[in-house]
Tab-separated table of C-alpha atoms in Angstrom:
chain	number	residue	atom	x	y	z
A	1	MET	CA	165.348	164.005	143.901
A	2	SER	CA	164.421	166.485	141.229
A	3	ALA	CA	161.695	166.607	138.959
A	4	GLU	CA	164.341	165.684	135.773
A	5	MET	CA	165.514	162.570	137.598
A	6	ARG	CA	161.830	161.456	138.253
A	7	GLN	CA	160.750	161.740	134.867
A	8	GLY	CA	163.890	160.086	133.629
A	9	LEU	CA	163.081	156.767	135.726
A	10	ALA	CA	159.551	157.094	134.973
A	11	GLY	CA	160.743	156.759	131.001
A	12	GLY	CA	159.302	160.210	130.364
A	13	PRO	CA	161.568	163.227	128.275
A	14	PRO	CA	163.160	165.451	130.402
A	15	SER	CA	161.117	168.777	131.221
A	16	PRO	CA	162.888	171.433	129.354
A	17	VAL	CA	165.127	173.547	131.639
A	18	GLU	CA	164.225	177.263	131.619
A	19	GLY	CA	165.696	179.177	128.773
A	20	GLU	CA	166.572	176.236	126.856
A	21	GLY	CA	165.328	175.721	123.379
A	22	LYS	CA	164.530	179.196	122.690
A	23	GLY	CA	166.240	181.129	119.852
A	24	PRO	CA	167.809	184.512	120.251
A	25	PRO	CA	165.722	187.354	121.497
A	26	PRO	CA	164.718	189.334	118.828
A	27	PRO	CA	166.924	192.077	117.596
A	28	ARG	CA	165.771	195.854	119.303
A	29	ARG	CA	164.602	197.999	116.875
A	30	ARG	CA	166.796	200.833	116.294
A	31	SER	CA	165.305	204.511	116.790
A	32	TRP	CA	166.099	207.472	114.508
A	33	VAL	CA	165.735	209.499	117.476
A	34	GLY	CA	167.657	209.241	120.691
A	35	VAL	CA	170.797	210.827	122.256
A	36	VAL	CA	172.242	213.494	119.716
A	37	ARG	CA	175.874	212.425	119.539
A	38	PRO	CA	178.289	214.147	117.103
A	39	LEU	CA	178.851	212.729	113.258
A	40	ALA	CA	181.500	211.559	111.924
A	41	PRO	CA	183.387	214.593	109.993
A	42	ARG	CA	183.291	212.765	106.704
A	43	ARG	CA	179.278	212.303	107.304
A	44	ARG	CA	179.054	215.555	108.357
A	45	ILE	CA	180.380	217.012	104.949
A	46	VAL	CA	178.346	214.706	102.783
A	47	LEU	CA	175.048	215.854	104.424
A	48	THR	CA	176.273	219.638	104.112
A	49	ILE	CA	176.752	219.317	100.566
A	50	LEU	CA	173.386	217.191	99.928
A	51	SER	CA	171.479	219.954	102.091
A	52	PHE	CA	172.659	222.485	99.228
A	53	LEU	CA	172.433	219.793	96.144
A	54	LEU	CA	168.938	218.505	96.866
A	55	PRO	CA	167.323	221.885	96.223
A	56	ILE	CA	169.469	222.554	93.346
A	57	LEU	CA	168.600	219.274	91.688
A	58	ALA	CA	164.758	219.948	92.356
A	59	TRP	CA	165.045	223.111	90.632
A	60	SER	CA	167.074	222.024	87.724
A	61	ALA	CA	164.711	219.134	87.220
A	62	VAL	CA	161.541	221.446	87.246
A	63	SER	CA	163.757	223.803	84.869
A	64	TYR	CA	165.411	221.367	82.755
A	65	LEU	CA	162.517	218.607	82.439
A	66	PRO	CA	159.579	219.648	80.424
A	67	PHE	CA	157.447	217.138	81.483
A	68	LEU	CA	157.583	217.797	85.229
A	69	TRP	CA	156.573	221.222	84.996
A	70	HIS	CA	156.274	223.399	81.910
A	71	PRO	CA	152.984	225.027	81.996
A	72	LEU	CA	153.589	227.644	79.470
A	73	VAL	CA	154.962	227.969	75.476
A	74	GLU	CA	157.739	230.365	74.498
A	75	VAL	CA	156.767	231.418	71.227
A	76	SER	CA	159.645	231.388	68.673
A	77	ASP	CA	157.362	231.895	65.436
A	78	PRO	CA	154.020	233.314	65.584
A	79	GLY	CA	153.010	232.034	62.252
A	80	ASP	CA	150.239	233.955	60.935
A	81	VAL	CA	148.379	234.553	64.364
A	82	ALA	CA	148.704	238.659	64.280
A	83	TRP	CA	148.479	239.289	68.135
A	84	ILE	CA	151.193	236.594	69.036
A	85	GLN	CA	154.752	238.030	69.250
A	86	PRO	CA	158.250	236.098	69.320
A	87	GLY	CA	159.479	235.446	72.924
A	88	MET	CA	155.803	235.737	74.529
A	89	ARG	CA	154.909	232.958	76.951
A	90	LEU	CA	151.445	231.412	76.472
A	91	PRO	CA	149.604	228.857	78.443
A	92	ALA	CA	149.656	225.752	76.813
A	93	ALA	CA	146.216	225.176	76.593
A	94	ALA	CA	145.732	228.558	74.529
A	95	PHE	CA	148.638	228.060	72.658
A	96	ALA	CA	147.006	224.698	71.596
A	97	GLU	CA	143.940	226.382	70.754
A	98	GLU	CA	145.526	229.209	68.433
A	99	VAL	CA	147.325	226.029	66.833
A	100	GLU	CA	144.129	224.153	66.151
A	101	SER	CA	142.756	227.438	64.659
A	102	ALA	CA	145.358	228.025	62.457
A	103	ARG	CA	145.438	224.694	61.073
A	104	ALA	CA	141.595	225.046	60.373
A	105	ALA	CA	142.346	228.055	58.623
A	106	ASN	CA	144.969	226.828	56.431
A	107	THR	CA	147.397	229.524	57.690
A	108	ALA	CA	150.636	228.951	59.076
A	109	PRO	CA	150.340	228.018	63.077
A	110	PRO	CA	152.704	229.276	65.899
A	111	VAL	CA	155.764	227.332	66.718
A	112	GLY	CA	156.993	227.323	70.278
A	113	THR	CA	158.737	225.250	72.949
A	114	PRO	CA	157.663	224.249	76.459
A	115	ALA	CA	158.675	227.076	78.781
A	116	ASN	CA	158.046	227.970	82.661
A	117	PRO	CA	156.905	231.233	83.654
A	118	VAL	CA	159.300	234.251	83.736
A	119	TYR	CA	159.381	234.389	87.152
A	120	LEU	CA	161.270	231.081	87.429
A	121	PRO	CA	164.508	231.355	85.587
A	122	ALA	CA	166.680	228.357	85.212
A	123	PRO	CA	169.937	227.953	87.461
A	124	HIS	CA	172.368	228.533	84.569
A	125	GLU	CA	170.708	231.953	83.840
A	126	VAL	CA	170.815	233.054	87.215
A	127	ALA	CA	174.408	231.834	87.325
A	128	ILE	CA	175.178	234.037	84.405
A	129	ALA	CA	172.994	236.910	85.847
A	130	LEU	CA	174.747	236.655	89.034
A	131	TRP	CA	178.265	237.065	87.455
A	132	THR	CA	177.155	239.670	85.356
A	133	SER	CA	175.804	241.753	87.607
A	134	LEU	CA	179.254	241.547	89.642
A	135	THR	CA	181.227	242.211	86.806
A	136	ALA	CA	179.503	244.250	83.820
A	137	ALA	CA	177.832	247.466	83.798
A	138	PRO	CA	173.981	247.674	84.152
A	139	THR	CA	171.987	247.855	80.603
A	140	GLN	CA	169.468	250.186	81.864
A	141	ARG	CA	170.172	253.964	82.034
A	142	ASP	CA	168.641	254.509	85.531
A	143	ALA	CA	169.891	251.083	86.815
A	144	ILE	CA	172.450	250.835	89.515
A	145	ARG	CA	175.193	248.309	90.172
A	146	LEU	CA	174.975	245.422	92.332
A	147	PRO	CA	177.795	245.503	93.952
A	148	TRP	CA	177.468	249.129	95.086
A	149	SER	CA	173.296	248.180	96.090
A	150	LEU	CA	174.972	245.643	98.352
A	151	TRP	CA	177.664	247.758	100.197
A	152	HIS	CA	174.977	250.483	100.766
A	153	SER	CA	172.886	247.586	102.456
A	154	ILE	CA	175.822	246.611	104.605
A	155	GLN	CA	176.368	249.920	105.805
A	156	ILE	CA	172.686	249.960	106.876
A	157	ILE	CA	172.867	246.798	108.480
A	158	PHE	CA	176.148	247.815	110.438
A	159	TRP	CA	174.774	250.847	111.856
A	160	GLY	CA	171.572	249.513	112.716
A	161	VAL	CA	173.017	246.626	114.737
A	162	LEU	CA	175.890	248.857	116.254
A	163	LEU	CA	173.032	251.419	117.793
A	164	SER	CA	170.665	248.453	118.816
A	165	SER	CA	173.605	246.734	120.525
A	166	ILE	CA	175.039	249.911	122.459
A	167	VAL	CA	171.829	250.518	124.148
A	168	GLY	CA	170.341	246.514	124.112
A	169	VAL	CA	173.283	244.602	125.279
A	170	PRO	CA	173.924	246.882	128.472
A	171	LEU	CA	170.119	246.714	129.643
A	172	GLY	CA	169.789	243.148	128.826
A	173	ILE	CA	172.740	242.428	131.415
A	174	LEU	CA	171.256	244.775	134.032
A	175	CYS	CA	167.582	243.281	133.629
A	176	GLY	CA	169.182	239.663	133.979
A	177	ALA	CA	170.731	240.773	137.004
A	178	GLN	CA	168.610	242.773	138.645
A	179	ALA	CA	164.926	241.512	139.611
A	180	THR	CA	163.275	245.474	139.993
A	181	LEU	CA	164.824	246.764	136.986
A	182	ALA	CA	163.443	243.846	135.045
A	183	ARG	CA	160.005	244.173	136.501
A	184	ILE	CA	159.918	247.851	135.321
A	185	THR	CA	161.313	247.519	131.646
A	186	GLU	CA	160.453	244.079	130.422
A	187	PRO	CA	156.709	244.019	130.608
A	188	VAL	CA	156.763	247.077	128.211
A	189	ILE	CA	159.661	245.653	126.075
A	190	GLU	CA	157.445	242.644	125.742
A	191	PHE	CA	154.539	244.441	124.495
A	192	VAL	CA	156.527	246.663	121.930
A	193	ARG	CA	158.527	243.399	120.863
A	194	TYR	CA	154.834	242.473	119.276
A	195	MET	CA	154.422	245.555	117.264
A	196	PRO	CA	155.722	245.065	113.657
A	197	ALA	CA	159.071	247.272	113.109
A	198	PRO	CA	157.737	248.324	109.588
A	199	ALA	CA	154.407	249.930	111.253
A	200	PHE	CA	156.762	252.623	112.487
A	201	GLY	CA	158.231	253.617	108.986
A	202	ALA	CA	155.633	256.448	108.451
A	203	LEU	CA	156.797	257.773	111.780
A	204	MET	CA	160.499	257.244	111.378
A	205	VAL	CA	160.316	259.282	107.559
A	206	ALA	CA	158.481	262.307	109.538
A	207	ILE	CA	161.229	262.365	112.111
A	208	LEU	CA	164.191	261.188	110.151
A	209	GLY	CA	163.691	262.397	106.785
A	210	ILE	CA	163.326	260.048	103.949
A	211	TYR	CA	166.997	258.833	103.405
A	212	ASP	CA	169.195	256.315	105.792
A	213	GLY	CA	168.023	257.489	109.012
A	214	PRO	CA	164.564	256.040	109.026
A	215	LYS	CA	165.935	252.468	107.227
A	216	ILE	CA	168.702	252.352	110.308
A	217	ALA	CA	165.683	253.097	112.822
A	218	ILE	CA	163.739	250.415	111.389
A	219	ILE	CA	166.269	247.682	111.828
A	220	VAL	CA	166.867	249.355	115.484
A	221	ILE	CA	163.222	249.070	116.424
A	222	GLY	CA	163.347	245.437	115.043
A	223	THR	CA	166.271	244.190	116.858
A	224	PHE	CA	166.618	245.852	120.029
A	225	PHE	CA	163.569	244.876	122.046
A	226	GLN	CA	164.259	241.229	121.120
A	227	GLN	CA	167.847	241.666	122.103
A	228	VAL	CA	167.205	242.810	125.442
A	229	LEU	CA	165.032	239.947	126.683
A	230	VAL	CA	167.123	237.348	124.811
A	231	ILE	CA	170.353	238.538	126.552
A	232	ALA	CA	168.358	239.179	130.230
A	233	ASN	CA	167.446	235.267	129.746
A	234	THR	CA	171.279	234.523	128.989
A	235	THR	CA	172.385	236.721	131.719
A	236	ARG	CA	169.791	234.657	134.316
A	237	ARG	CA	171.361	231.240	132.878
A	238	ILE	CA	174.403	232.008	134.716
A	239	ASP	CA	175.258	229.564	137.444
A	240	PRO	CA	173.525	230.933	140.674
A	241	LEU	CA	176.410	229.161	142.887
A	242	LEU	CA	178.964	231.432	140.780
A	243	ILE	CA	177.496	234.566	141.645
A	244	GLU	CA	176.950	233.415	145.535
A	245	ALA	CA	180.504	232.817	145.516
A	246	ALA	CA	181.553	236.359	143.887
A	247	LEU	CA	179.481	238.092	146.287
A	248	THR	CA	180.990	236.148	149.485
A	249	LEU	CA	184.288	237.299	148.143
A	250	GLY	CA	183.095	240.667	148.218
A	251	ALA	CA	182.148	241.791	144.542
A	252	ARG	CA	179.371	243.947	144.182
A	253	ASN	CA	177.351	245.853	141.888
A	254	LEU	CA	179.172	246.818	138.715
A	255	ARG	CA	182.298	245.140	139.896
A	256	LEU	CA	180.078	241.876	139.803
A	257	ILE	CA	178.670	242.834	136.545
A	258	ARG	CA	181.997	243.418	135.195
A	259	ARG	CA	184.379	240.707	136.843
A	260	VAL	CA	181.948	237.802	137.011
A	261	ILE	CA	178.496	238.287	135.083
A	262	VAL	CA	179.833	239.346	131.679
A	263	PRO	CA	182.850	236.985	131.554
A	264	ALA	CA	180.519	233.966	132.460
A	265	MET	CA	177.949	234.950	129.649
A	266	LEU	CA	180.414	236.008	126.962
A	267	PRO	CA	180.305	232.811	125.023
A	268	GLN	CA	176.385	232.774	124.750
A	269	LEU	CA	176.593	236.871	124.602
A	270	TYR	CA	178.587	236.321	121.555
A	271	ARG	CA	176.215	233.863	119.998
A	272	ASP	CA	173.121	235.780	120.642
A	273	GLN	CA	174.644	238.873	118.673
A	274	ARG	CA	175.135	236.387	115.864
A	275	ILE	CA	171.643	235.779	116.034
A	276	LEU	CA	170.754	239.359	116.210
A	277	LEU	CA	172.495	240.107	112.634
A	278	GLY	CA	170.527	237.645	110.885
A	279	TRP	CA	167.472	239.319	112.325
A	280	ALA	CA	168.820	242.707	111.055
A	281	TRP	CA	168.920	240.878	107.945
A	282	THR	CA	165.531	239.974	107.668
A	283	TYR	CA	164.519	243.812	108.436
A	284	LEU	CA	166.546	245.026	105.789
A	285	ILE	CA	164.477	244.707	102.839
A	286	VAL	CA	161.519	246.268	104.269
A	287	ALA	CA	163.262	248.905	105.649
A	288	GLU	CA	165.080	249.793	102.229
A	289	LEU	CA	161.564	250.212	100.881
A	290	ILE	CA	160.891	252.937	103.337
A	291	GLY	CA	161.636	256.845	102.183
A	292	THR	CA	163.680	256.514	99.046
A	293	SER	CA	164.353	252.979	97.927
A	294	SER	CA	168.036	252.231	98.159
A	295	GLY	CA	170.732	249.294	98.267
A	296	ILE	CA	170.058	245.733	97.580
A	297	THR	CA	166.227	246.315	97.549
A	298	PHE	CA	166.103	248.975	95.216
A	299	PHE	CA	168.149	246.591	93.014
A	300	ILE	CA	165.482	243.678	93.271
A	301	THR	CA	162.548	245.850	92.919
A	302	GLN	CA	164.133	247.495	89.542
A	303	GLN	CA	164.931	244.348	88.183
A	304	ALA	CA	161.445	243.041	88.748
A	305	ARG	CA	159.746	245.889	87.185
A	306	TYR	CA	161.946	245.075	83.956
A	307	GLN	CA	160.895	241.104	84.507
A	308	HIS	CA	164.552	240.513	84.920
A	309	PHE	CA	163.864	238.094	87.239
A	310	GLU	CA	167.398	236.011	86.838
A	311	ASN	CA	168.853	239.296	88.429
A	312	VAL	CA	166.547	239.239	91.141
A	313	TYR	CA	167.463	235.530	92.409
A	314	ALA	CA	170.862	236.393	91.781
A	315	ALA	CA	170.580	239.187	94.356
A	316	ILE	CA	168.607	237.127	96.651
A	317	LEU	CA	171.346	234.714	96.529
A	318	ILE	CA	174.078	237.331	97.029
A	319	ILE	CA	172.079	238.153	100.352
A	320	GLY	CA	172.027	234.457	101.598
A	321	LEU	CA	175.838	234.132	100.753
A	322	VAL	CA	176.812	237.425	102.284
A	323	GLY	CA	174.673	236.288	105.346
A	324	SER	CA	176.231	232.930	105.724
A	325	ILE	CA	179.748	233.767	105.063
A	326	THR	CA	179.736	236.374	107.831
A	327	ASP	CA	178.116	234.074	110.031
A	328	ILE	CA	180.913	231.369	109.215
A	329	VAL	CA	183.584	233.903	109.908
A	330	LEU	CA	181.947	235.119	113.557
A	331	ALA	CA	181.825	231.177	114.516
A	332	VAL	CA	185.485	230.864	113.709
A	333	ILE	CA	186.117	233.978	115.403
A	334	GLY	CA	184.299	232.904	118.397
A	335	ARG	CA	186.054	229.390	118.564
A	336	ARG	CA	189.275	231.372	118.746
A	337	LEU	CA	187.992	233.903	121.256
A	338	PHE	CA	186.353	231.150	123.520
A	339	PRO	CA	188.400	228.068	123.152
A	340	TYR	CA	186.876	226.707	126.624
A	341	ASP	CA	183.343	226.686	125.358
A	342	ARG	CA	182.647	223.603	123.850
A	343	SER	CA	179.020	224.609	122.843
A	344	GLU	CA	180.432	227.259	120.531
A	345	ALA	CA	180.028	226.321	117.080
């Protein structure tokens, strides 16, 4: 006889069956970290727009809302204060003191409006400066146009990356495929890559002159040593079974590299070169300061000297746009070149 029947005969309430009388299990808390899955196309577009929109909104709020951050006052009328000129930007506390002093002396106080420092122009000022820099002639006699400066910088980037890749790509592949060569070359490459490329500037000027030669050399130095190590690591990530199968079938030495290793690593090698191009842009500004200033760097330093910071921001935005557009174009080309590689973005 079961325990339930005995309790029923005894007149007592039946014992609860295990699992009965309990509510549903508590819901599991959703983790915001887990297996990364592709986002829906619409969500990707929305998040991409937000990634650009949020910084612009923050910039606009700081620029157009005086109660957030306007530490200065831009003088529109100096009143009877002799040392103040129209257009000057004074700290708010100093401006308030001058107003109180003028009122105490029964003279005309200065008049002004809240403003940000001159180095933080508003978004609409940068947009106007960007359009003007691309379309209109410069107002300064010794100034150069932004498109010419940008084209000169693009040429510096092109030759620097090309010369770096001509030697760096084959050497990186050989280091990744041959352990002895890697042990001979990689330790010194690891050592040199920690030396900042701009430190070689004076030496490059002494060797190559003061024009574009040292600028290209700085980009080569800044990208070559990193490139060799990255490509060597990419080569080592090839499936060893693929290489063993090729060796079994008779592939050797350069034929093995040409027919097996390079095709296997080509999609990742293409991505490595895209990353290398980004490194080259980071070295550009410092490289163009060596010897005679030129390119987009000359435009930026010149406009900063005149305190036309809206033009400085415009030039910086141009660099970002050119770099981003170039990377997007290369990504599209990569998907066409390697349709079998799902990781190509």
